[in-house]
Amino acid sequence: MRFSFGSIFSGSTYDGTKGVFAMQGKALDFFLGSLSPSGFHSYFKNAYPQLEHGTVLLLKAGPGCGKSQLLSRIGQKLLDCGETVERIHCSAHPSSLDGVICQRLHFAVFDATEPHILEPDYPLAFERVISLDSFLNPALLAQNRRQIAEISEQSHRASERSVRYLSAAACLLQDTERTVFGCTDTAKVKQFAHTLARRYFSQPGSGAWEDIRLLSAITPDQITLFKQTVSQLAENIVVLDDPYGAAGRLLMQELRQIALSSQNHIITCYCPFEPYGKIDHLFLPEQNTAFVLSSAYLPLEFDSQRTIHATRFMNHNGLMLRKKRIRFNQKATRDLIRQACKLYREAQQARSALKACYASASRQEEFDCELSRLEKTILSSL
């Protein structure tokens, strides 16, 4: 099956270039989905370009059918043309891509299959579906359906067990935060947020605008964070060293509110353990500034950073009284996260076997030709 596009953005004269997206040739690495204590959580639809000006391409195909390969090609060609590109990585396999976004061109293309299934809300008017299933041999897949079903079930079982461990880890993280909250000076935290705002973004931005991304995610090997993205987005890096969570939550919430009220473009990165609840990192591209959380389970350090220690907001005597409980929670949390990642690795190994089943049923030469044609067609339409 062949696909053709007219000019994807024909008729659009909107120039939405702002902040970081006015930069030339930047490669920004993010996640838009992650395993969480409540299952897989997706932010993909939050990353769609504006309805009035953009187009979203949704790739549909079986596992191992070249979606990530096509996305990598498109992303690299856009970078070669000097565009700033957001490379959206797969949390189950961080070296593979699940999406490519170019804000300046109001363009996004995503892998729209499990576990982040995407369906068009406005078919052809806004989203366009590209299916690559026609290059698979249905008869051959049907012959192997029992094997495919068993492998799929094995992957799902391992993922579900991983989620249970993450849920237990999240309970301990919350317990530690509640334990420390009682000896945290919340008024001092909020006041300090305003002090930071006056220092790092006293000038108003070009308009309140929030993008939601994940800088870190649960992966089969560990909690993975794209450290290089922080350096790409900001020269001023403020690190809040908070091994307990209470001060970090309050400070990031307050900074977000101040930034939006002062008409700044922000990129909000939520915690994979608490989607839409706890902010781990906050970027203000127009102000060339990043506020980054360094935690007990994911310590961070950058060159020329300013470090703020969360203990400055705490009653030290109260903290000492709670130290034994906190240490127990932190050790148990690390052990639970380690086991969750191990189980996620088992799920990914089963997923790799599933990809091999589908790859063996593809008409590879035809498929490779179609990938090359699609790449050229999509890029020529931008």
PDB file of N, CA and C in Angstrom, residues 177-193 240 242 244-251 254 308-319 322:
ATOM      1  N   GLU A 177       8.040  11.243  52.297  1.00  0.00           N
ATOM      2  CA  GLU A 177       7.684  12.646  52.087  1.00  0.00           C
ATOM      3  C   GLU A 177       6.771  13.162  53.204  1.00  0.00           C
ATOM      4  N   ARG A 178       5.781  12.356  53.579  1.00  0.00           N
ATOM      5  CA  ARG A 178       4.874  12.766  54.664  1.00  0.00           C
ATOM      6  C   ARG A 178       5.611  12.859  55.995  1.00  0.00           C
ATOM      7  N   THR A 179       6.557  11.941  56.184  1.00  0.00           N
ATOM      8  CA  THR A 179       7.330  11.938  57.425  1.00  0.00           C
ATOM      9  C   THR A 179       8.145  13.223  57.563  1.00  0.00           C
ATOM     10  N   VAL A 180       8.741  13.655  56.465  1.00  0.00           N
ATOM     11  CA  VAL A 180       9.609  14.830  56.479  1.00  0.00           C
ATOM     12  C   VAL A 180       8.796  16.131  56.427  1.00  0.00           C
ATOM     13  N   PHE A 181       7.595  16.060  55.856  1.00  0.00           N
ATOM     14  CA  PHE A 181       6.771  17.263  55.707  1.00  0.00           C
ATOM     15  C   PHE A 181       6.532  17.950  57.055  1.00  0.00           C
ATOM     16  N   GLY A 182       6.420  17.150  58.113  1.00  0.00           N
ATOM     17  CA  GLY A 182       6.151  17.700  59.435  1.00  0.00           C
ATOM     18  C   GLY A 182       7.258  18.582  59.976  1.00  0.00           C
ATOM     19  N   CYS A 183       8.473  18.423  59.459  1.00  0.00           N
ATOM     20  CA  CYS A 183       9.575  19.274  59.919  1.00  0.00           C
ATOM     21  C   CYS A 183      10.106  20.176  58.800  1.00  0.00           C
ATOM     22  N   THR A 184       9.238  20.448  57.807  1.00  0.00           N
ATOM     23  CA  THR A 184       9.596  21.335  56.696  1.00  0.00           C
ATOM     24  C   THR A 184       8.884  22.671  56.846  1.00  0.00           C
ATOM     25  N   ASP A 185       9.628  23.747  56.711  1.00  0.00           N
ATOM     26  CA  ASP A 185       9.064  25.101  56.798  1.00  0.00           C
ATOM     27  C   ASP A 185       8.498  25.463  55.425  1.00  0.00           C
ATOM     28  N   THR A 186       7.220  25.190  55.212  1.00  0.00           N
ATOM     29  CA  THR A 186       6.606  25.397  53.898  1.00  0.00           C
ATOM     30  C   THR A 186       6.579  26.864  53.487  1.00  0.00           C
ATOM     31  N   ALA A 187       6.383  27.755  54.442  1.00  0.00           N
ATOM     32  CA  ALA A 187       6.378  29.192  54.123  1.00  0.00           C
ATOM     33  C   ALA A 187       7.743  29.630  53.606  1.00  0.00           C
ATOM     34  N   LYS A 188       8.792  29.079  54.193  1.00  0.00           N
ATOM     35  CA  LYS A 188      10.156  29.405  53.758  1.00  0.00           C
ATOM     36  C   LYS A 188      10.424  28.896  52.352  1.00  0.00           C
ATOM     37  N   VAL A 189       9.897  27.704  52.037  1.00  0.00           N
ATOM     38  CA  VAL A 189      10.061  27.140  50.690  1.00  0.00           C
ATOM     39  C   VAL A 189       9.402  28.054  49.654  1.00  0.00           C
ATOM     40  N   LYS A 190       8.171  28.475  49.925  1.00  0.00           N
ATOM     41  CA  LYS A 190       7.441  29.321  48.973  1.00  0.00           C
ATOM     42  C   LYS A 190       8.115  30.683  48.814  1.00  0.00           C
ATOM     43  N   GLN A 191       8.601  31.227  49.901  1.00  0.00           N
ATOM     44  CA  GLN A 191       9.299  32.504  49.835  1.00  0.00           C
ATOM     45  C   GLN A 191      10.569  32.380  48.998  1.00  0.00           C
ATOM     46  N   PHE A 192      11.269  31.254  49.166  1.00  0.00           N
ATOM     47  CA  PHE A 192      12.503  31.043  48.404  1.00  0.00           C
ATOM     48  C   PHE A 192      12.214  30.878  46.915  1.00  0.00           C
ATOM     49  N   ALA A 193      11.071  30.298  46.575  1.00  0.00           N
ATOM     50  CA  ALA A 193      10.680  30.175  45.164  1.00  0.00           C
ATOM     51  C   ALA A 193      10.583  31.553  44.520  1.00  0.00           C
ATOM     52  N   LEU A 240      18.026  21.222  42.943  1.00  0.00           N
ATOM     53  CA  LEU A 240      17.527  21.077  44.312  1.00  0.00           C
ATOM     54  C   LEU A 240      17.871  19.675  44.788  1.00  0.00           C
ATOM     55  N   ASP A 242      17.258  17.078  47.075  1.00  0.00           N
ATOM     56  CA  ASP A 242      16.184  16.753  48.017  1.00  0.00           C
ATOM     57  C   ASP A 242      15.999  15.244  48.101  1.00  0.00           C
ATOM     58  N   TYR A 244      14.339  13.653  50.208  1.00  0.00           N
ATOM     59  CA  TYR A 244      13.107  13.307  50.927  1.00  0.00           C
ATOM     60  C   TYR A 244      11.828  13.619  50.147  1.00  0.00           C
ATOM     61  N   GLY A 245      11.833  14.628  49.296  1.00  0.00           N
ATOM     62  CA  GLY A 245      10.696  14.880  48.418  1.00  0.00           C
ATOM     63  C   GLY A 245       9.762  16.005  48.795  1.00  0.00           C
ATOM     64  N   ALA A 246       9.668  16.345  50.066  1.00  0.00           N
ATOM     65  CA  ALA A 246       8.663  17.327  50.507  1.00  0.00           C
ATOM     66  C   ALA A 246       8.971  18.732  50.008  1.00  0.00           C
ATOM     67  N   ALA A 247      10.194  19.208  50.231  1.00  0.00           N
ATOM     68  CA  ALA A 247      10.557  20.559  49.810  1.00  0.00           C
ATOM     69  C   ALA A 247      10.548  20.679  48.288  1.00  0.00           C
ATOM     70  N   GLY A 248      11.018  19.629  47.605  1.00  0.00           N
ATOM     71  CA  GLY A 248      11.051  19.653  46.148  1.00  0.00           C
ATOM     72  C   GLY A 248       9.679  19.803  45.533  1.00  0.00           C
ATOM     73  N   ARG A 249       8.711  19.071  46.070  1.00  0.00           N
ATOM     74  CA  ARG A 249       7.345  19.163  45.554  1.00  0.00           C
ATOM     75  C   ARG A 249       6.822  20.604  45.656  1.00  0.00           C
ATOM     76  N   LEU A 250       6.970  21.203  46.839  1.00  0.00           N
ATOM     77  CA  LEU A 250       6.454  22.550  47.063  1.00  0.00           C
ATOM     78  C   LEU A 250       7.169  23.587  46.197  1.00  0.00           C
ATOM     79  N   LEU A 251       8.494  23.479  46.129  1.00  0.00           N
ATOM     80  CA  LEU A 251       9.274  24.457  45.380  1.00  0.00           C
ATOM     81  C   LEU A 251       8.939  24.420  43.889  1.00  0.00           C
ATOM     82  N   GLU A 254       5.451  25.863  43.157  1.00  0.00           N
ATOM     83  CA  GLU A 254       5.439  27.329  43.267  1.00  0.00           C
ATOM     84  C   GLU A 254       6.141  27.974  42.076  1.00  0.00           C
ATOM     85  N   ILE A 308      20.959  23.775  45.698  1.00  0.00           N
ATOM     86  CA  ILE A 308      20.168  24.164  46.861  1.00  0.00           C
ATOM     87  C   ILE A 308      19.864  22.898  47.646  1.00  0.00           C
ATOM     88  N   HIS A 309      20.263  22.869  48.897  1.00  0.00           N
ATOM     89  CA  HIS A 309      20.032  21.691  49.724  1.00  0.00           C
ATOM     90  C   HIS A 309      18.686  21.826  50.443  1.00  0.00           C
ATOM     91  N   ALA A 310      17.838  20.828  50.280  1.00  0.00           N
ATOM     92  CA  ALA A 310      16.488  20.888  50.858  1.00  0.00           C
ATOM     93  C   ALA A 310      16.516  20.970  52.377  1.00  0.00           C
ATOM     94  N   THR A 311      17.610  20.537  52.982  1.00  0.00           N
ATOM     95  CA  THR A 311      17.688  20.558  54.444  1.00  0.00           C
ATOM     96  C   THR A 311      17.657  21.980  55.008  1.00  0.00           C
ATOM     97  N   ARG A 312      17.920  22.983  54.176  1.00  0.00           N
ATOM     98  CA  ARG A 312      17.885  24.371  54.645  1.00  0.00           C
ATOM     99  C   ARG A 312      16.468  24.786  55.063  1.00  0.00           C
ATOM    100  N   PHE A 313      15.473  24.025  54.567  1.00  0.00           N
ATOM    101  CA  PHE A 313      14.081  24.348  54.884  1.00  0.00           C
ATOM    102  C   PHE A 313      13.536  23.484  56.028  1.00  0.00           C
ATOM    103  N   MET A 314      14.393  22.686  56.646  1.00  0.00           N
ATOM    104  CA  MET A 314      13.914  21.691  57.603  1.00  0.00           C
ATOM    105  C   MET A 314      14.419  21.935  59.017  1.00  0.00           C
ATOM    106  N   ASN A 315      13.653  21.463  59.949  1.00  0.00           N
ATOM    107  CA  ASN A 315      14.041  21.454  61.354  1.00  0.00           C
ATOM    108  C   ASN A 315      14.958  20.253  61.560  1.00  0.00           C
ATOM    109  N   HIS A 316      16.213  20.525  61.858  1.00  0.00           N
ATOM    110  CA  HIS A 316      17.199  19.440  61.910  1.00  0.00           C
ATOM    111  C   HIS A 316      16.947  18.478  63.074  1.00  0.00           C
ATOM    112  N   ASN A 317      16.471  18.992  64.185  1.00  0.00           N
ATOM    113  CA  ASN A 317      16.158  18.100  65.310  1.00  0.00           C
ATOM    114  C   ASN A 317      15.015  17.154  64.945  1.00  0.00           C
ATOM    115  N   GLY A 318      13.999  17.699  64.291  1.00  0.00           N
ATOM    116  CA  GLY A 318      12.876  16.869  63.852  1.00  0.00           C
ATOM    117  C   GLY A 318      13.309  15.836  62.839  1.00  0.00           C
ATOM    118  N   LEU A 319      14.239  16.223  61.965  1.00  0.00           N
ATOM    119  CA  LEU A 319      14.743  15.298  60.953  1.00  0.00           C
ATOM    120  C   LEU A 319      15.523  14.155  61.601  1.00  0.00           C
ATOM    121  N   ARG A 322      13.435  11.362  62.968  1.00  0.00           N
ATOM    122  CA  ARG A 322      12.785  10.535  61.948  1.00  0.00           C
ATOM    123  C   ARG A 322      13.791   9.771  61.087  1.00  0.00           C
TER     124      ARG A 322
END
